[in-house]
PDB file of C-alpha atoms in Angstrom:
ATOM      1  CA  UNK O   1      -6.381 -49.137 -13.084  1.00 46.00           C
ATOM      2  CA  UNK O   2      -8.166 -50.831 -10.461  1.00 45.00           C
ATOM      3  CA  UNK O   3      -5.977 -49.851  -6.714  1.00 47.00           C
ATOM      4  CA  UNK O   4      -5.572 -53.980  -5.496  1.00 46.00           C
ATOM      5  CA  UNK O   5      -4.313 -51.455  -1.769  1.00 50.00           C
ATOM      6  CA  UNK O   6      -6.486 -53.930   1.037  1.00 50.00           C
ATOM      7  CA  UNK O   7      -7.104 -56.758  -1.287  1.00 49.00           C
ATOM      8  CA  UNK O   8      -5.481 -59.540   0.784  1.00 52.00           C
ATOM      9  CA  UNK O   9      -1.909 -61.227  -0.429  1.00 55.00           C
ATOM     10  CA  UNK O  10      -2.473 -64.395  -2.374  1.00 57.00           C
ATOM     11  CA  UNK O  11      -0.737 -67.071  -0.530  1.00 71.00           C
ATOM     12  CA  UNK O  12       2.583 -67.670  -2.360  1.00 72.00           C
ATOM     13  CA  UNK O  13       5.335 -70.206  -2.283  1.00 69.00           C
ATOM     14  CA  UNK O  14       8.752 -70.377  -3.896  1.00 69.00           C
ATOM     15  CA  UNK O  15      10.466 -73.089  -4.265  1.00 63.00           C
ATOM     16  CA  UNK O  16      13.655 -72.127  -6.285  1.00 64.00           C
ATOM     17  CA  UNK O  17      12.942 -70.604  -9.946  1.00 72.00           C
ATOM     18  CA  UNK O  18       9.411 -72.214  -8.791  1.00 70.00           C
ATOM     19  CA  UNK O  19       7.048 -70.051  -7.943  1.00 74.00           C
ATOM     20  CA  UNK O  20       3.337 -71.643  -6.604  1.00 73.00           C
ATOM     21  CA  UNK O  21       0.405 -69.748  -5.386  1.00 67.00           C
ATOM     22  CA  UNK O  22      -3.118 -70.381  -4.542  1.00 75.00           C
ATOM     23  CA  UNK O  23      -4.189 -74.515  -4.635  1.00 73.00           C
ATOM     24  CA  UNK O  24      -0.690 -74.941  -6.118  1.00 74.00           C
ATOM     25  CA  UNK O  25       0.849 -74.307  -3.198  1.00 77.00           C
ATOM     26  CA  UNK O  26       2.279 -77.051  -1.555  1.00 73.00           C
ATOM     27  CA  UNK O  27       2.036 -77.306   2.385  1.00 72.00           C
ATOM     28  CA  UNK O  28       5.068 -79.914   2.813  1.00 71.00           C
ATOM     29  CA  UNK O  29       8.764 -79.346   2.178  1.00 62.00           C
ATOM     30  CA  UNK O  30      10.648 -81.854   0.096  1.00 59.00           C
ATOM     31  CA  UNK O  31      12.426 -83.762   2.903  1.00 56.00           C
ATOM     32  CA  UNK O  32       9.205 -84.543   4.216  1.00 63.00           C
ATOM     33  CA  UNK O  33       7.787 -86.107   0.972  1.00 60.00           C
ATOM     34  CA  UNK O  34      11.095 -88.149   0.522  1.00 54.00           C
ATOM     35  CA  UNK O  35      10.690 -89.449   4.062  1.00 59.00           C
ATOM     36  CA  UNK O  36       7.307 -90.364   4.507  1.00 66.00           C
ATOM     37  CA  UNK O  37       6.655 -94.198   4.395  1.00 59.00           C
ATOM     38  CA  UNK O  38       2.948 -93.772   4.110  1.00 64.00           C
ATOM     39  CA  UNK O  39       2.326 -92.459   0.406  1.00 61.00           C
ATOM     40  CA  UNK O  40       2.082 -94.721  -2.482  1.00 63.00           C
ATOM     41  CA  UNK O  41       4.668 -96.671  -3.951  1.00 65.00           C
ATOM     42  CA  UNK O  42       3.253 -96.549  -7.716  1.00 70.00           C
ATOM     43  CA  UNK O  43       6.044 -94.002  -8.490  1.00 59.00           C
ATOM     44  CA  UNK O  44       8.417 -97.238  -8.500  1.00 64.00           C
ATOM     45  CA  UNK O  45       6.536 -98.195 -11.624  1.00 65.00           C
ATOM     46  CA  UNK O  46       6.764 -94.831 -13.553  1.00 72.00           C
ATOM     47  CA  UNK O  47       8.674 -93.979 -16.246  1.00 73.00           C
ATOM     48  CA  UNK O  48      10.411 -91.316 -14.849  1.00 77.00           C
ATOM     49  CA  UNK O  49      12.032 -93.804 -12.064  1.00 77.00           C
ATOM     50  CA  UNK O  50      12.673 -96.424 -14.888  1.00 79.00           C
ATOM     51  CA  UNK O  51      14.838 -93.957 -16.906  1.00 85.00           C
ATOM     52  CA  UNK O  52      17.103 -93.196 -13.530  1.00 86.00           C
ATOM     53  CA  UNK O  53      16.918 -97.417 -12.822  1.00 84.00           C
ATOM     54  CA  UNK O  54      18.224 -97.381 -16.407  1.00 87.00           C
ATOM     55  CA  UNK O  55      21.201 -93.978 -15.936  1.00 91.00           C
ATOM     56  CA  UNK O  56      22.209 -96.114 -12.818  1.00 89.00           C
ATOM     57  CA  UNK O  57      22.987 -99.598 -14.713  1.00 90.00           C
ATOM     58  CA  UNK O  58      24.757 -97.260 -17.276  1.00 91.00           C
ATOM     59  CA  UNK O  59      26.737 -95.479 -14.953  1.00 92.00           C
ATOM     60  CA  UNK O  60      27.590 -99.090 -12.915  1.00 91.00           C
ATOM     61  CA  UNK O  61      28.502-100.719 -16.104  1.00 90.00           C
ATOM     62  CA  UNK O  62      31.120 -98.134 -17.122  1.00 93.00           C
ATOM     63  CA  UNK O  63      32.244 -97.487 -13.509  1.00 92.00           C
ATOM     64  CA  UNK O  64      33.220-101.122 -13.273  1.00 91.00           C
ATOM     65  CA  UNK O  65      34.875-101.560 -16.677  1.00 94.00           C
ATOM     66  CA  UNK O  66      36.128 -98.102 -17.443  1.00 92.00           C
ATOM     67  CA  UNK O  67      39.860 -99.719 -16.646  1.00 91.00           C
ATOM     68  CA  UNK O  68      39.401-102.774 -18.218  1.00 93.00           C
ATOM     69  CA  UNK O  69      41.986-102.400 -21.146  1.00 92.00           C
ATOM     70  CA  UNK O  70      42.070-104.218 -23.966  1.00 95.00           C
ATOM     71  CA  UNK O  71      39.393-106.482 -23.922  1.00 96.00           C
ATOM     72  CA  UNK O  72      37.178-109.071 -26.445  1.00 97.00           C
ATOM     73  CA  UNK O  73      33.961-110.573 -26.067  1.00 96.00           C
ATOM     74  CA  UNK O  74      33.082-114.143 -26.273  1.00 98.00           C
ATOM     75  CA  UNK O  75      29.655-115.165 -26.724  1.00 97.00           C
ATOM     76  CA  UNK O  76      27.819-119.019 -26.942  1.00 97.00           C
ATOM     77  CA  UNK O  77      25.251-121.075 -25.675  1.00 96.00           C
ATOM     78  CA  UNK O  78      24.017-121.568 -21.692  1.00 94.00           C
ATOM     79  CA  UNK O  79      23.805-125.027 -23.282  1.00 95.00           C
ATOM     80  CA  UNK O  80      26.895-126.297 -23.863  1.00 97.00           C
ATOM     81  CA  UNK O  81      27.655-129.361 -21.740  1.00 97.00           C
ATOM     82  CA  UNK O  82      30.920-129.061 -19.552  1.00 97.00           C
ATOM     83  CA  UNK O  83      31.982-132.304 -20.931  1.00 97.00           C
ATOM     84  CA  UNK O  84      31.775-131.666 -24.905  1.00 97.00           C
ATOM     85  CA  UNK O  85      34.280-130.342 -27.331  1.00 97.00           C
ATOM     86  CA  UNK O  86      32.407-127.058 -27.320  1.00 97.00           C
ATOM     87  CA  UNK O  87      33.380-126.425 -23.762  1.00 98.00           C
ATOM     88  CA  UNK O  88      36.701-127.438 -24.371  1.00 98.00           C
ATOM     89  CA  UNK O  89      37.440-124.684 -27.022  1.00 98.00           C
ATOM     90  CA  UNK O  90      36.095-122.139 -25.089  1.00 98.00           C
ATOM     91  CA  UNK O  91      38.595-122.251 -22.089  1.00 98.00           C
ATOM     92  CA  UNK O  92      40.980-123.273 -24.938  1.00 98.00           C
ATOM     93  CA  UNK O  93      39.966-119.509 -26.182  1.00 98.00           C
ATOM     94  CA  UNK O  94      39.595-117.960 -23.165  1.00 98.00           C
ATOM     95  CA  UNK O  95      43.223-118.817 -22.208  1.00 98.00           C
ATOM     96  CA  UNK O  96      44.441-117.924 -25.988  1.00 98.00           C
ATOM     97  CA  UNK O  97      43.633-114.415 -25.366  1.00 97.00           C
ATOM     98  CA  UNK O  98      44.292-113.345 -22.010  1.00 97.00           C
ATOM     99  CA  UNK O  99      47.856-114.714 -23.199  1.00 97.00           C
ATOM    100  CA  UNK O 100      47.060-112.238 -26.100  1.00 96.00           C
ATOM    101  CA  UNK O 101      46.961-109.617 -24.055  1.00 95.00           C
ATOM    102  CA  UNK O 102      42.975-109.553 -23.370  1.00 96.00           C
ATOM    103  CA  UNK O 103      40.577-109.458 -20.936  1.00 96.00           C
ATOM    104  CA  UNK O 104      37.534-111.693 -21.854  1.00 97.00           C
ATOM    105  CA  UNK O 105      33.942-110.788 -21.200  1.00 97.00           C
ATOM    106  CA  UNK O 106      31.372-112.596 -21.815  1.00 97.00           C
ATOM    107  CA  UNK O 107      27.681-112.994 -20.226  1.00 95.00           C
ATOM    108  CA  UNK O 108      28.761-114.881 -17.292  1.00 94.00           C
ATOM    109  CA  UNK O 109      26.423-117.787 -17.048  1.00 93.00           C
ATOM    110  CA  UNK O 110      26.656-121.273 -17.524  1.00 95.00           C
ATOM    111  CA  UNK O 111      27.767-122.881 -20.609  1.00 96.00           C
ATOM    112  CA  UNK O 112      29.989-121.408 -23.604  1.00 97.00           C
ATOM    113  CA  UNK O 113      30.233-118.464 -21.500  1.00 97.00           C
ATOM    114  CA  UNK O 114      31.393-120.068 -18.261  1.00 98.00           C
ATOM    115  CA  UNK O 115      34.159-121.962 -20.562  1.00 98.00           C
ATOM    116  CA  UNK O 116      35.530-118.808 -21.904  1.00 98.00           C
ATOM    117  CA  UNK O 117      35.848-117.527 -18.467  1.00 98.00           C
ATOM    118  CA  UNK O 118      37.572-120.340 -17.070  1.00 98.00           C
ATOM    119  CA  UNK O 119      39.975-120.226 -20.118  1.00 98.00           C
ATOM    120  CA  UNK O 120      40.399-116.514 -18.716  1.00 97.00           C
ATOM    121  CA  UNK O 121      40.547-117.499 -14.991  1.00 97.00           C
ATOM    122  CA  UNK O 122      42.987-119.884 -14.956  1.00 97.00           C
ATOM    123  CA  UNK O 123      45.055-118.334 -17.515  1.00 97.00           C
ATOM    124  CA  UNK O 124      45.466-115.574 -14.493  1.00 97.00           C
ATOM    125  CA  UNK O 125      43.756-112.933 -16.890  1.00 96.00           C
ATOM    126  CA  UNK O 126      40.903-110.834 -16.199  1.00 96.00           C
ATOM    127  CA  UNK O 127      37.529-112.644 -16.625  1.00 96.00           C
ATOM    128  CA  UNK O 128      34.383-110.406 -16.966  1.00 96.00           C
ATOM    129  CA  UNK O 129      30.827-111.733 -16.674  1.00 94.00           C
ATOM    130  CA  UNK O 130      27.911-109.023 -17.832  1.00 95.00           C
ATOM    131  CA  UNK O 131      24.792-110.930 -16.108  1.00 91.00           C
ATOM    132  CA  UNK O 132      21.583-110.605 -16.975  1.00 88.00           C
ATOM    133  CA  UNK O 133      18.040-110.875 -14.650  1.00 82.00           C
ATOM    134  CA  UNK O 134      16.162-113.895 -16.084  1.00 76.00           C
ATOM    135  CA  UNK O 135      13.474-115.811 -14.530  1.00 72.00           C
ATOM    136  CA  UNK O 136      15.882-119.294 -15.684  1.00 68.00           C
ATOM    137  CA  UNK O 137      19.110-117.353 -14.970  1.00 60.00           C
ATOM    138  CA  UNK O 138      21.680-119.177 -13.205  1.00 66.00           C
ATOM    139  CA  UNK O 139      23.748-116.917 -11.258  1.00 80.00           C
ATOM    140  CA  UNK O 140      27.269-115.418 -12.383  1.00 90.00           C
ATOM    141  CA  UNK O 141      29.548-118.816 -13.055  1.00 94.00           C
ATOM    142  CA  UNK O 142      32.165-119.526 -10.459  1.00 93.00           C
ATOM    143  CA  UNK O 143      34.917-118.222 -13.003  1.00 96.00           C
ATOM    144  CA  UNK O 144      33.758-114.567 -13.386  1.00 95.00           C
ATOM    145  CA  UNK O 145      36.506-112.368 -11.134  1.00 94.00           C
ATOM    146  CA  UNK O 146      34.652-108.873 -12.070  1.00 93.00           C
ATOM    147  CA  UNK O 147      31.050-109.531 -12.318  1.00 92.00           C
ATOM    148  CA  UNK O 148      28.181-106.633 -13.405  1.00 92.00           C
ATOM    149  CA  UNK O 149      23.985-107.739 -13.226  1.00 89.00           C
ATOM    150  CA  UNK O 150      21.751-105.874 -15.500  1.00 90.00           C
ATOM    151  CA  UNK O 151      17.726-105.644 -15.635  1.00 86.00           C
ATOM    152  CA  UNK O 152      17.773-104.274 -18.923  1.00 88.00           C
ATOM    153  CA  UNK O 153      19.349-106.068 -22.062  1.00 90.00           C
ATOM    154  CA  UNK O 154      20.033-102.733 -24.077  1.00 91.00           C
ATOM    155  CA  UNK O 155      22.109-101.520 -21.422  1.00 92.00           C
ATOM    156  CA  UNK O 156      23.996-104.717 -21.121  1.00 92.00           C
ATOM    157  CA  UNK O 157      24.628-104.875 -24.714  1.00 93.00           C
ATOM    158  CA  UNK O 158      25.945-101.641 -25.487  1.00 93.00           C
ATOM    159  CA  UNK O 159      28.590-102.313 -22.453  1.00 94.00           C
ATOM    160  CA  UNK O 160      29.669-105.993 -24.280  1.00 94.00           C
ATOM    161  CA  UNK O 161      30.518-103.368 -27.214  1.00 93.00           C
ATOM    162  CA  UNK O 162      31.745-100.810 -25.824  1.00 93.00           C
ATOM    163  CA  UNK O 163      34.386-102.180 -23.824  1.00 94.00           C
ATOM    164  CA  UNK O 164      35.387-105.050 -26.360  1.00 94.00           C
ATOM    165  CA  UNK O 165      37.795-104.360 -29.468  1.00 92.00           C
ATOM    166  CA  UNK O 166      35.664-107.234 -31.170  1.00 94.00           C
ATOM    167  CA  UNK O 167      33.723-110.333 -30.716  1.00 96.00           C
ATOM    168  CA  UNK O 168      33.970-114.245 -31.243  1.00 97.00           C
ATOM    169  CA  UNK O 169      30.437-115.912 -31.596  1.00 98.00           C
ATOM    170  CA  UNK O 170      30.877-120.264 -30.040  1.00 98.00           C
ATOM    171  CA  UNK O 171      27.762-122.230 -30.969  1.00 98.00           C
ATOM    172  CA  UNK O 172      25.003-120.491 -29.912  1.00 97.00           C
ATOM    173  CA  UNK O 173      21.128-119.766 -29.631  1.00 96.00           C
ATOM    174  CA  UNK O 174      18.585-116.781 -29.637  1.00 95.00           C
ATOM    175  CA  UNK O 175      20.682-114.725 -27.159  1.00 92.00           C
ATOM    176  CA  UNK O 176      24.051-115.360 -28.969  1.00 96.00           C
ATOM    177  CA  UNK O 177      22.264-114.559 -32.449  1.00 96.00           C
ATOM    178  CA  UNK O 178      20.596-111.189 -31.099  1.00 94.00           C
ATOM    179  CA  UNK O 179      24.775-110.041 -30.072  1.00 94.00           C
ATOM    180  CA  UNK O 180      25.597-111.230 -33.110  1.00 96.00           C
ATOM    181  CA  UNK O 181      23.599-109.302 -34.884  1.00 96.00           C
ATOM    182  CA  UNK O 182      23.550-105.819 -33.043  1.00 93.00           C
ATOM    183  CA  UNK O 183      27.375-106.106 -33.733  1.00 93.00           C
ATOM    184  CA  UNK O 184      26.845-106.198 -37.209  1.00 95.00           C
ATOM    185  CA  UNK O 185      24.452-103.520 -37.963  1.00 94.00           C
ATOM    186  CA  UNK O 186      26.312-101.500 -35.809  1.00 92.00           C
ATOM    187  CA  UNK O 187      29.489-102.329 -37.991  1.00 92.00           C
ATOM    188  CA  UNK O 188      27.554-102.124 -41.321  1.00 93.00           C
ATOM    189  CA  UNK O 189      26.187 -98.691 -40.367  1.00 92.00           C
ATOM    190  CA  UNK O 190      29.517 -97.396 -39.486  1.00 90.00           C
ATOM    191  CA  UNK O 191      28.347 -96.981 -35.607  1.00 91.00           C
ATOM    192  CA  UNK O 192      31.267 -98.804 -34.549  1.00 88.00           C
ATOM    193  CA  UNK O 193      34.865 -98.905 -36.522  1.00 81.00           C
ATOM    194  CA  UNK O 194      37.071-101.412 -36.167  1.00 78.00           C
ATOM    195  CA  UNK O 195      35.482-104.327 -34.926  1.00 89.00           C
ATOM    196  CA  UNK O 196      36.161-107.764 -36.003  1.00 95.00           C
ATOM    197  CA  UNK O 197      33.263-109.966 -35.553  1.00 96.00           C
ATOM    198  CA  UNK O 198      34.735-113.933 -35.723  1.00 97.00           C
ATOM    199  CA  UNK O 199      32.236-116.981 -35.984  1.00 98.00           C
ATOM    200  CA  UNK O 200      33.722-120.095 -34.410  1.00 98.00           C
ATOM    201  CA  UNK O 201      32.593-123.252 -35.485  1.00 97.00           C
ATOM    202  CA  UNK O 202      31.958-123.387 -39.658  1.00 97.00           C
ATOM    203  CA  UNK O 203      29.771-126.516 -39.268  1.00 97.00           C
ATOM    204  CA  UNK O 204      27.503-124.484 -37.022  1.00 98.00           C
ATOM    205  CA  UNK O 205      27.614-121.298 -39.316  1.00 98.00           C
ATOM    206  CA  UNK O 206      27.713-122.546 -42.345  1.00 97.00           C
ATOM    207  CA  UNK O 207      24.170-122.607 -42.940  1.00 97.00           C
ATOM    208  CA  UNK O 208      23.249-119.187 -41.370  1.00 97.00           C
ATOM    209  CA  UNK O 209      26.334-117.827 -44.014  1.00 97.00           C
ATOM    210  CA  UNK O 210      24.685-119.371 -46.905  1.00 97.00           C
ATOM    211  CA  UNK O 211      21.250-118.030 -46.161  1.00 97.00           C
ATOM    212  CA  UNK O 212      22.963-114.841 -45.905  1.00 97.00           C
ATOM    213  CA  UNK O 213      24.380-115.236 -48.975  1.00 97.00           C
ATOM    214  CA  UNK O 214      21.084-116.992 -51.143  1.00 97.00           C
ATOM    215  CA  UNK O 215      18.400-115.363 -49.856  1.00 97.00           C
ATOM    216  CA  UNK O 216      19.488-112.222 -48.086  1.00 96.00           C
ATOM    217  CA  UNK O 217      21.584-110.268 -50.741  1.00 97.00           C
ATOM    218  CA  UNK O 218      20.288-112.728 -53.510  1.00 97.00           C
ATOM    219  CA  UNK O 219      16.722-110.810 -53.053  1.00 97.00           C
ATOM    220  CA  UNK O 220      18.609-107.426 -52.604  1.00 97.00           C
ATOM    221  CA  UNK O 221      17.873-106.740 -48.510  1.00 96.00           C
ATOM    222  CA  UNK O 222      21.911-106.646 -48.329  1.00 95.00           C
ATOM    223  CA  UNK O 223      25.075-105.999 -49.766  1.00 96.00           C
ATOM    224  CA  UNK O 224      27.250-108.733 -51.234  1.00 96.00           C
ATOM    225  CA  UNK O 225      30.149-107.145 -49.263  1.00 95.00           C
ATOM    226  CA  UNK O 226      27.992-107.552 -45.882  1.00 95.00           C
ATOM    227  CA  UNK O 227      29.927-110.910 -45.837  1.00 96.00           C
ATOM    228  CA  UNK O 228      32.934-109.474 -44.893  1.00 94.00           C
ATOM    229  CA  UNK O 229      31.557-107.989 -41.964  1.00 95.00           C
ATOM    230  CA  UNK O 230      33.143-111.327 -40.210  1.00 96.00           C
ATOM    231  CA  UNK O 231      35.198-113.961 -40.359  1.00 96.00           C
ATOM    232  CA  UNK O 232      34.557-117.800 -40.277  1.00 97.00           C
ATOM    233  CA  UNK O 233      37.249-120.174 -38.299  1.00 97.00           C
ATOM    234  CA  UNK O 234      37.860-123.427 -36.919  1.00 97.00           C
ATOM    235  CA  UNK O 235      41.429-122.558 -35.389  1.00 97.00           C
ATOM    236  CA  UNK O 236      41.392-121.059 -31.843  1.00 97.00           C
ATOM    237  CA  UNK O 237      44.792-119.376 -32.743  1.00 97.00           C
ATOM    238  CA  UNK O 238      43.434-118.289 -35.973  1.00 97.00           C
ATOM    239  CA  UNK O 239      40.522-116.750 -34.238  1.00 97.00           C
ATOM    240  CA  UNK O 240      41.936-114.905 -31.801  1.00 96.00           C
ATOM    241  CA  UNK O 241      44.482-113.771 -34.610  1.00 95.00           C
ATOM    242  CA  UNK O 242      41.227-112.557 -36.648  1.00 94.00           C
ATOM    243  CA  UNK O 243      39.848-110.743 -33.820  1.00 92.00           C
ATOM    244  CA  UNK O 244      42.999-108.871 -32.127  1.00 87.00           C
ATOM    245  CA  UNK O 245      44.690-107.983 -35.598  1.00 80.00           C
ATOM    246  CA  UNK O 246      43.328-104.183 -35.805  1.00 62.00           C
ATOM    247  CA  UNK O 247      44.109-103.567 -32.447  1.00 57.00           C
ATOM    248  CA  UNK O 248      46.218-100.804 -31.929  1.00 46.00           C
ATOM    249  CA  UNK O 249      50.153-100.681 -30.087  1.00 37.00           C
ATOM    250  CA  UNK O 250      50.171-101.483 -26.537  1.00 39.00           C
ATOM    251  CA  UNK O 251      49.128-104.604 -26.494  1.00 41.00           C
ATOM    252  CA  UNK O 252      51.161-107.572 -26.908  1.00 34.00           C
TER     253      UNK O 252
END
């Protein structure tokens, strides 16, 4: 074996169970990289910083609503004109289950959403509003008492189901038809237990049901008992009897 006695060291660095040598070593410490103003700012962009962006919102989300209690969420249109009947049933609903015992959350904008809220608000219950970043977004409505912004939608969604014992759908568009749906694949594939999914309005509905029913499970792509994955209602009392009847004791 070849003696290496007089060969000179090779330059070494350890930096914890790292060790570097050689051109791997690296001639600044840590604190100094973190500090200095001067380097790129690409790594903002990277995926690696997008996935701790994303553990952030996750761990914001269930910091805020971790003591929510009992709580349903109410979903609808950005649309919906402060002065038509749609409005009026959803701070007729918002109020019918905060004095159900429920918190309402809902995606705190303008619209359906603010109604529900109101409802809540006024009803002296507690009135969540999941935001959203949008270029068109509005802000959080002025009814919202525990408020949480999200960049990503994934992350808001699984917090409107997570901390919800069920949902009721108000007339709605794309954004209240992608909830809607999430909710019920996650029901249908048994991610979720429990969860009672009411659509409010049958006029509205009607037509998405009997697509559903004609063309959906009439060509086989679901089951016929996929329709009982929610309810249909008219009846703000009946609807908030739908959605709170498998909740457990404790709540009045």
């Amino acid at each position: 074996m070849a003696s290496s006695e007089g060969a000179a060291a090779p330059e070494e660095q350890r930096l914890g169970p790292v060790l570097r040598r050689h051109d791997q070593v690296q001639h600044s410490t840590t604190d100094q990289r973190l500090l200095d103003s001067e380097g790129s700012s690409e790594w903002v962009h990277t995926d690696p910083w997008r996935v701790m962006r994303i553990q952030s919102e996750f761990v914001e989300g269930f910091g805020a609503l971790a003591e929510l209690g009992p709580a349903v969420s109410v979903f609808g249109s950005a649309r919906t004109l402060r002065d038509s009947a749609e409005y009026a049933t959803g701070v007729k609903l918002g109020r019918a289950l905060v004095e159900a015992g429920f918190s309402v959350i809902t995606g705190g904008g303008p619209g359906a959403m603010e109604a529900a809220n109101r409802g809540a608000h006024e009803a002296g219950g507690t009135s969540v509003g999941l935001g959203i970043e949008l270029p068109f977004e509005q802000g959080m409505n002025a009814y919202v008492n525990l408020g949480v912004d999200f960049r990503y939608f994934f992350v808001r969604k699984t917090c409107f189901v997570k901390y919800a014992r069920g949902f009721v759908v108000l007339p709605g568009g794309l954004g209240t038809l992608d909830e809607l749906f999430e909710a019920l694949t996650l029901v249908q594939t048994r991610k979720v237990t429990r969860f009672p999914i009411v659509l409010f309005g049958t006029a509205y509905w009607s037509g998405l049901v009997d697509w559903l029913r004609e063309t959906l499970i009439a060509e086989g792509k679901a089951a016929p008992r996929d329709l009982e994955l929610f309810h249909l209602s008219d009846d703000v009392e009946e609807a908030v009897a739908l959605v709170t009847k498998e909740v457990g004791p404790g709540v009045r």
